Coordinates of C-alpha atoms and ligand atoms in Angstrom, one line a residue:
M1 CA 21.0 -4.0 -13.9
Y2 CA 17.4 -2.5 -13.3
N3 CA 16.4 1.1 -13.5
I4 CA 13.9 2.0 -10.9
T5 CA 12.4 5.4 -10.1
L6 CA 13.0 6.3 -6.4
I7 CA 10.9 8.9 -4.6
D8 CA 12.1 9.5 -1.0
G9 CA 9.1 11.7 -0.1
D10 CA 8.6 14.0 2.9
G11 CA 8.7 13.8 6.7
I12 CA 10.2 10.3 7.6
G13 CA 10.5 9.6 3.9
P14 CA 14.1 10.3 3.3
E15 CA 15.1 8.4 6.5
I16 CA 13.3 5.1 5.8
T17 CA 14.2 5.3 2.1
K18 CA 18.0 5.5 2.9
S19 CA 17.5 2.4 5.2
V20 CA 15.5 0.5 2.5
V21 CA 18.0 1.2 -0.4
D22 CA 21.0 0.2 1.9
I23 CA 19.3 -3.0 2.7
I24 CA 18.3 -3.9 -0.9
D25 CA 21.8 -3.0 -2.0
S26 CA 23.3 -5.3 0.6
T27 CA 21.5 -8.3 -1.2
G28 CA 23.8 -7.8 -4.2
I29 CA 21.1 -7.0 -6.7
K30 CA 22.2 -4.2 -9.0
I31 CA 19.8 -1.3 -9.2
N32 CA 20.3 2.1 -10.8
W33 CA 17.9 4.4 -8.6
D34 CA 16.6 7.1 -10.5
E35 CA 15.9 9.8 -7.9
C36 CA 12.7 11.9 -8.5
L37 CA 10.8 14.5 -6.6
I38 CA 7.0 15.0 -5.9
G39 CA 5.0 17.1 -3.5
S40 CA 6.2 20.3 -1.8
R41 CA 9.8 19.7 -2.6
A42 CA 8.9 19.3 -6.3
L43 CA 6.8 22.5 -6.0
E44 CA 9.9 24.5 -4.8
K45 CA 12.2 23.1 -7.6
Y46 CA 9.9 22.8 -10.6
N47 CA 6.9 24.8 -9.5
K48 CA 4.8 21.7 -10.0
T49 CA 3.9 18.9 -7.5
L50 CA 4.1 16.1 -10.1
P51 CA 6.9 17.5 -12.4
D52 CA 7.5 16.1 -15.9
D53 CA 10.9 14.6 -15.0
T54 CA 9.2 12.4 -12.5
I55 CA 6.5 11.3 -14.8
K56 CA 9.0 10.6 -17.7
S57 CA 11.2 8.5 -15.3
I58 CA 8.3 6.3 -14.2
E59 CA 7.1 6.0 -17.9
K60 CA 10.5 4.8 -18.8
N61 CA 11.3 2.5 -15.9
K62 CA 7.7 1.4 -15.4
I63 CA 8.5 0.8 -11.7
A64 CA 8.8 3.0 -8.8
L65 CA 9.6 2.7 -5.0
K66 CA 8.0 5.6 -3.2
A67 CA 8.2 6.9 0.3
P68 CA 5.3 8.8 1.8
S69 CA 4.5 12.3 0.7
T70 CA 2.7 15.0 2.8
T71 CA -0.6 16.3 1.5
P72 CA -1.9 19.5 3.2
I73 CA -5.0 18.7 5.2
G74 CA -8.3 20.6 4.6
E75 CA -6.4 23.1 2.2
G76 CA -3.5 23.4 -0.3
F77 CA -2.5 21.3 -3.3
K78 CA -4.2 18.0 -4.0
S79 CA -2.7 14.7 -3.1
V80 CA 0.2 13.8 -5.5
N81 CA -0.2 10.1 -4.4
V82 CA -3.8 10.1 -5.9
E83 CA -2.5 11.9 -8.9
L84 CA 0.2 9.4 -9.5
R85 CA -2.2 6.4 -9.2
R86 CA -4.7 8.1 -11.6
Y87 CA -2.0 9.3 -14.1
F88 CA -0.5 5.8 -14.5
D89 CA -3.9 4.1 -14.0
L90 CA -2.6 2.0 -11.0
Y91 CA -6.0 0.7 -10.4
A92 CA -5.2 -2.2 -7.9
N93 CA -3.9 -1.4 -4.5
I94 CA -2.7 -4.6 -2.7
R95 CA -2.4 -4.3 1.2
P96 CA -1.5 -7.6 3.0
S97 CA -1.6 -7.8 6.7
K98 CA -0.1 -10.8 8.6
N99 CA 1.3 -11.4 12.0
L100 CA 4.9 -10.7 12.5
P101 CA 7.1 -12.9 14.9
N102 CA 7.3 -11.5 18.3
I103 CA 4.9 -8.7 17.8
K104 CA 2.1 -9.2 20.4
T105 CA -1.3 -8.4 19.1
P106 CA -4.9 -9.5 20.3
F107 CA -4.9 -12.0 17.6
D108 CA -2.2 -14.3 16.3
N109 CA -3.6 -15.9 13.3
I110 CA -4.3 -12.9 11.0
D111 CA -3.5 -13.3 7.2
L112 CA -5.6 -10.7 5.4
V113 CA -5.3 -9.0 2.0
V114 CA -7.2 -5.8 1.3
I115 CA -7.4 -5.2 -2.5
R116 CA -8.5 -1.6 -3.0
E117 CA -9.8 0.0 -6.1
N118 CA -7.4 2.7 -6.4
T119 CA -8.5 5.2 -9.1
Q120 CA -12.2 6.0 -8.5
D121 CA -14.7 6.7 -5.8
I122 CA -14.9 9.9 -3.6
Y123 CA -11.2 9.5 -3.4
A124 CA -10.9 10.9 -7.0
G125 CA -11.4 14.4 -5.3
L126 CA -14.2 15.4 -7.5
E127 CA -15.7 18.3 -5.3
E128 CA -17.5 21.6 -6.1
Q129 CA -18.6 24.5 -4.1
V130 CA -22.2 24.9 -4.7
D131 CA -22.6 28.1 -2.6
N132 CA -20.7 29.4 0.7
D133 CA -22.3 26.7 2.8
T134 CA -22.8 23.8 0.5
I135 CA -20.2 21.3 -1.1
H136 CA -21.0 18.8 -3.7
G137 CA -18.6 15.7 -3.5
I138 CA -19.0 13.2 -6.4
K139 CA -18.6 9.4 -5.8
L140 CA -17.4 8.3 -9.4
I141 CA -17.6 4.5 -10.1
T142 CA -17.6 3.0 -13.6
R143 CA -18.7 -0.7 -14.5
Q144 CA -15.2 -1.0 -16.1
G145 CA -13.5 0.0 -13.0
C146 CA -15.6 -2.4 -10.8
E147 CA -15.0 -5.3 -13.2
R148 CA -11.3 -5.0 -13.5
I149 CA -10.7 -4.7 -9.7
C150 CA -13.0 -7.6 -9.0
N151 CA -11.2 -9.6 -11.7
Y152 CA -7.9 -8.6 -10.2
A153 CA -9.0 -9.7 -6.7
F154 CA -10.0 -13.1 -7.8
K155 CA -6.9 -13.7 -10.0
Y156 CA -4.7 -12.5 -7.2
A157 CA -6.7 -15.1 -4.8
Q158 CA -6.3 -18.0 -7.3
E159 CA -2.5 -17.2 -7.9
N160 CA -1.7 -16.8 -4.1
N161 CA -3.6 -20.0 -3.0
R162 CA -6.2 -18.0 -1.2
K163 CA -9.5 -19.7 -0.3
K164 CA -12.1 -16.9 -0.1
V165 CA -12.9 -13.3 -1.6
T166 CA -15.2 -11.1 0.2
V167 CA -16.7 -8.0 -1.3
V168 CA -17.1 -5.0 0.9
T169 CA -19.7 -2.3 0.2
K170 CA -22.4 -0.1 1.5
A171 CA -24.7 -1.2 -1.1
N172 CA -27.8 -0.9 1.2
I173 CA -27.4 2.9 1.2
S174 CA -25.2 3.5 -2.0
K175 CA -27.6 1.5 -4.1
L176 CA -26.3 2.6 -7.5
A177 CA -22.5 3.2 -6.9
D178 CA -21.8 0.4 -4.5
G179 CA -24.7 -1.4 -6.0
M180 CA -22.9 -1.7 -9.2
F181 CA -19.6 -2.8 -7.5
L182 CA -21.5 -5.6 -5.8
K183 CA -23.3 -6.7 -9.0
C184 CA -19.9 -6.7 -10.9
F185 CA -18.3 -8.8 -8.0
R186 CA -21.1 -11.3 -8.4
E187 CA -20.7 -11.6 -12.2
V188 CA -16.9 -12.0 -12.0
A189 CA -17.4 -14.5 -9.3
K190 CA -19.1 -16.9 -11.8
N191 CA -15.7 -17.3 -13.6
Y192 CA -14.1 -18.6 -10.4
P193 CA -16.5 -21.4 -9.3
S194 CA -13.9 -23.0 -6.9
M195 CA -13.3 -19.8 -5.0
E196 CA -15.5 -19.4 -2.0
T197 CA -17.1 -15.8 -1.9
G198 CA -18.6 -13.5 0.8
E199 CA -20.5 -10.2 0.9
I200 CA -20.4 -7.8 3.9
L201 CA -21.3 -4.2 4.6
I202 CA -18.4 -1.9 5.6
D203 CA -19.7 -1.0 9.0
N204 CA -20.3 -4.7 9.9
L205 CA -16.8 -5.6 8.5
C206 CA -15.1 -3.1 10.8
M207 CA -16.9 -4.7 13.8
Q208 CA -16.1 -8.2 12.7
L209 CA -12.5 -7.4 12.0
V210 CA -11.7 -6.3 15.4
Q211 CA -13.6 -9.3 17.0
N212 CA -12.7 -12.2 14.7
P213 CA -10.3 -11.2 11.9
S214 CA -9.4 -14.7 10.9
Q215 CA -12.8 -15.3 9.2
F216 CA -11.6 -13.0 6.4
D217 CA -9.1 -13.8 3.6
V218 CA -8.9 -11.6 0.5
M219 CA -11.3 -8.5 0.7
V220 CA -12.1 -6.3 -2.3
M221 CA -13.6 -2.8 -2.0
P222 CA -14.0 0.6 -3.4
N223 CA -11.2 3.1 -2.8
L224 CA -12.3 5.0 0.3
Y225 CA -13.2 1.9 2.3
G226 CA -10.0 0.3 1.3
D227 CA -8.0 3.3 2.5
I228 CA -9.7 3.0 5.9
V229 CA -10.0 -0.7 6.3
S230 CA -6.3 -1.4 5.4
D231 CA -5.1 1.1 8.2
L232 CA -7.4 -1.0 10.6
C233 CA -5.8 -4.2 9.4
A234 CA -2.3 -2.8 9.8
G235 CA -3.4 -1.9 13.4
L236 CA -4.4 -5.5 13.9
V237 CA -0.8 -6.9 13.3
G238 CA 1.3 -4.1 15.0
G239 CA 0.6 -0.7 13.4
L240 CA 1.4 1.4 10.5
G241 CA 5.1 1.2 10.6
I242 CA 5.1 -2.4 9.3
A243 CA 2.3 -2.2 6.5
Q244 CA 3.3 -2.6 2.9
S245 CA 1.5 -1.9 -0.3
A246 CA 1.7 -2.1 -4.1
N247 CA -0.1 0.0 -6.6
I248 CA -0.4 -2.1 -9.8
G249 CA -1.6 -1.1 -13.3
K250 CA -1.5 -2.6 -16.7
D251 CA 1.8 -1.1 -17.6
C252 CA 3.6 0.0 -14.5
A253 CA 3.7 -0.3 -10.7
I254 CA 4.6 1.9 -7.7
F255 CA 5.3 0.3 -4.4
E256 CA 5.0 2.3 -1.2
A257 CA 4.3 1.9 2.6
V258 CA 0.6 2.2 3.7
H259 CA 1.6 5.0 6.2
G260 CA 2.0 8.7 5.6
S261 CA 4.9 10.9 6.1
A262 CA 4.6 10.9 10.1
P263 CA 5.7 14.5 10.6
D264 CA 5.3 13.9 14.4
I265 CA 8.4 11.7 14.4
A266 CA 10.4 13.1 11.3
N267 CA 14.1 13.9 11.5
K268 CA 14.3 12.0 14.9
G269 CA 16.0 8.8 13.5
I270 CA 13.3 6.6 15.1
A271 CA 10.9 5.8 12.2
N272 CA 10.3 2.2 11.4
P273 CA 11.4 1.4 7.8
T274 CA 9.6 -2.0 7.7
G275 CA 6.5 -0.9 5.8
L276 CA 8.7 0.5 3.0
L277 CA 11.0 -2.5 3.2
R278 CA 8.2 -4.9 2.9
S279 CA 6.8 -2.9 -0.2
A280 CA 10.3 -3.2 -1.7
V281 CA 10.0 -7.0 -1.1
M282 CA 6.7 -6.8 -3.1
M283 CA 8.6 -5.0 -5.7
L284 CA 11.5 -7.4 -6.0
N285 CA 9.0 -10.3 -6.4
Y286 CA 7.1 -8.2 -9.0
I287 CA 10.3 -8.1 -11.0
N288 CA 11.0 -11.8 -10.4
E289 CA 14.0 -11.1 -8.2
S290 CA 12.7 -13.5 -5.6
T291 CA 16.1 -14.6 -4.3
S292 CA 16.8 -11.0 -3.0
A293 CA 13.2 -10.6 -1.9
Q294 CA 13.5 -13.8 0.3
K295 CA 16.9 -12.9 1.6
I296 CA 15.4 -9.5 2.9
E297 CA 12.3 -11.3 4.2
N298 CA 14.2 -13.9 6.2
A299 CA 16.6 -11.3 7.6
L300 CA 13.7 -9.1 8.6
F301 CA 12.0 -12.1 10.3
E302 CA 15.1 -13.1 12.2
V303 CA 15.5 -9.5 13.5
F304 CA 11.7 -9.5 14.5
K305 CA 12.2 -13.0 16.2
E306 CA 15.2 -11.9 18.3
G307 CA 13.2 -8.8 19.3
K308 CA 16.5 -6.9 20.3
F309 CA 16.5 -4.2 17.6
L310 CA 12.9 -3.1 17.3
T311 CA 11.9 0.5 16.8
K312 CA 9.9 2.6 19.3
D313 CA 6.5 2.1 17.5
L314 CA 7.0 -1.7 18.3
K315 CA 8.0 -0.9 22.0
G316 CA 11.8 -1.3 21.1
N317 CA 14.7 1.2 21.6
A318 CA 16.5 0.9 18.2
S319 CA 16.9 3.7 15.9
T320 CA 16.0 3.4 12.2
K321 CA 19.7 3.0 11.5
E322 CA 20.4 0.3 14.1
F323 CA 17.4 -1.7 13.0
S324 CA 18.4 -1.5 9.3
N325 CA 22.1 -2.4 10.1
E326 CA 20.8 -5.5 12.0
I327 CA 18.9 -6.6 8.9
I328 CA 21.9 -6.0 6.7
K329 CA 24.2 -8.0 9.1
K330 CA 21.7 -11.0 8.9
I331 CA 21.6 -10.6 5.1
R332 CA 25.5 -10.9 5.0
L333 CA 25.3 -14.1 7.1
L334 CA 22.7 -15.8 5.0
Ligands
NAI1 P1 0.8 8.8 9.2 O1 0.7 7.5 8.6 O2 2.0 9.6 8.6 O3 1.0 8.7 10.9 C1 0.1 8.2 11.7 C2 0.7 7.7 13.0 O4 1.6 6.6 12.7 C3 1.7 8.8 13.5 O5 1.6 8.8 14.8 C4 3.0 8.3 13.1 O6 4.1 8.6 13.9 C5 2.8 6.8 13.0 N1 3.7 6.3 12.0 C6 3.5 6.2 10.6 N2 4.4 5.7 10.0 C7 5.3 5.2 10.9 C8 6.7 4.5 10.8 N3 7.1 4.2 9.6 N4 7.3 4.3 12.0 C9 6.7 4.7 13.1 N5 5.6 5.3 13.3 C10 4.9 5.6 12.2 O7 -0.7 9.6 9.0 P2 -1.0 11.2 9.2 O8 -0.2 11.7 10.4 O9 -2.4 11.2 9.3 O10 -0.6 11.8 7.9 C11 0.7 12.7 7.7 C12 0.8 13.0 6.3 O11 1.0 11.8 5.5 C13 -0.5 13.7 5.8 O12 0.0 14.9 4.8 C14 -1.1 12.7 4.8 O13 -1.7 13.2 3.7 C15 0.2 12.0 4.3 N6 -0.1 10.6 3.9 C16 0.5 10.2 2.8 C17 0.5 8.9 2.2 C18 1.3 8.4 1.1 O14 2.2 9.2 0.7 N7 1.0 7.3 0.5 C19 -0.4 7.9 2.9 C20 -1.0 8.4 4.1 C21 -1.0 9.8 4.5

């Protein structure tokens, strides 16, 4: 029996979480889900967006599955997602993008992994008001932060039989911060002589990705670029509804979809749970439950191959529940 913290988030969060938990349970694996709150719902109950109970649960279980949580835009409380990643020092964010069967996209040979530094950069939210009309935003990058994410990227590439790691920066302009990221990458690369390496500026990368994505393999980059580029990569293979991610630290890990709480489609029963489900597959592999992970992945691929029960974002007509029930049916047949 595993103890795993479960955060069902906001917007479409509770709908997709229910689907994913039902699918995982149908594999027969025994998980005790410790349900916790963050964000606005936590604020109502605990008067805090990241309550102590949630922190204690993740500290104890060392693993969490998390649905998206709403962050007010341009005002209000700071992102609890960012707070969680920093609190637990989840420094590596892994975001794979690979074509799925039957999902037509401009390219059919995409197999990319974005490895995003997850705790530093402008994303740390360090901003101050200098005067009424001037804001000072700080891009915080440390050598230790650059070295450990570059090390992680090479290790990941090696363990997953990848051929090439490309570093993505804007070191022509951000000569100090991105310059240090690039230098650390070059240093770390020396320890992996058999791994092919590449260097590219973020603006050129975006153009190259939409013209010829298969030239890339594993890409490592600072936080903000990783946030943006991984959405682009999700778009290349079918959209945000299918994109998964893992936030990995030394002691614990939180698995979540790449997308947000999608308030535009919340409570309509049409959200695609695939992103969160594939994040759960990453989680099961992480805890060495590869049999359950494989069952889910096989069933998911079957449902995609048949193409009869896809959700609206993938041009289908199935509801969240119909899509999930189809996966559960397939798992039972396996
Ligand atoms: P979003 O990712 O929630 O939505 C962007 C578009 O993708 C929308 O049209 C939405 O309907 C669609 N979409 C996203 N997930 C989908 C799914 N599973 N199935 C079908 N369609 C899906 O991004 P947006 O609207 O910019 O942000 C909404 C909120 O989510 C904001 O408060 C933002 O801060 C938060 N957010 C939270 C994240 C997290 O908890 N890790 C990550 C990104 C955003």
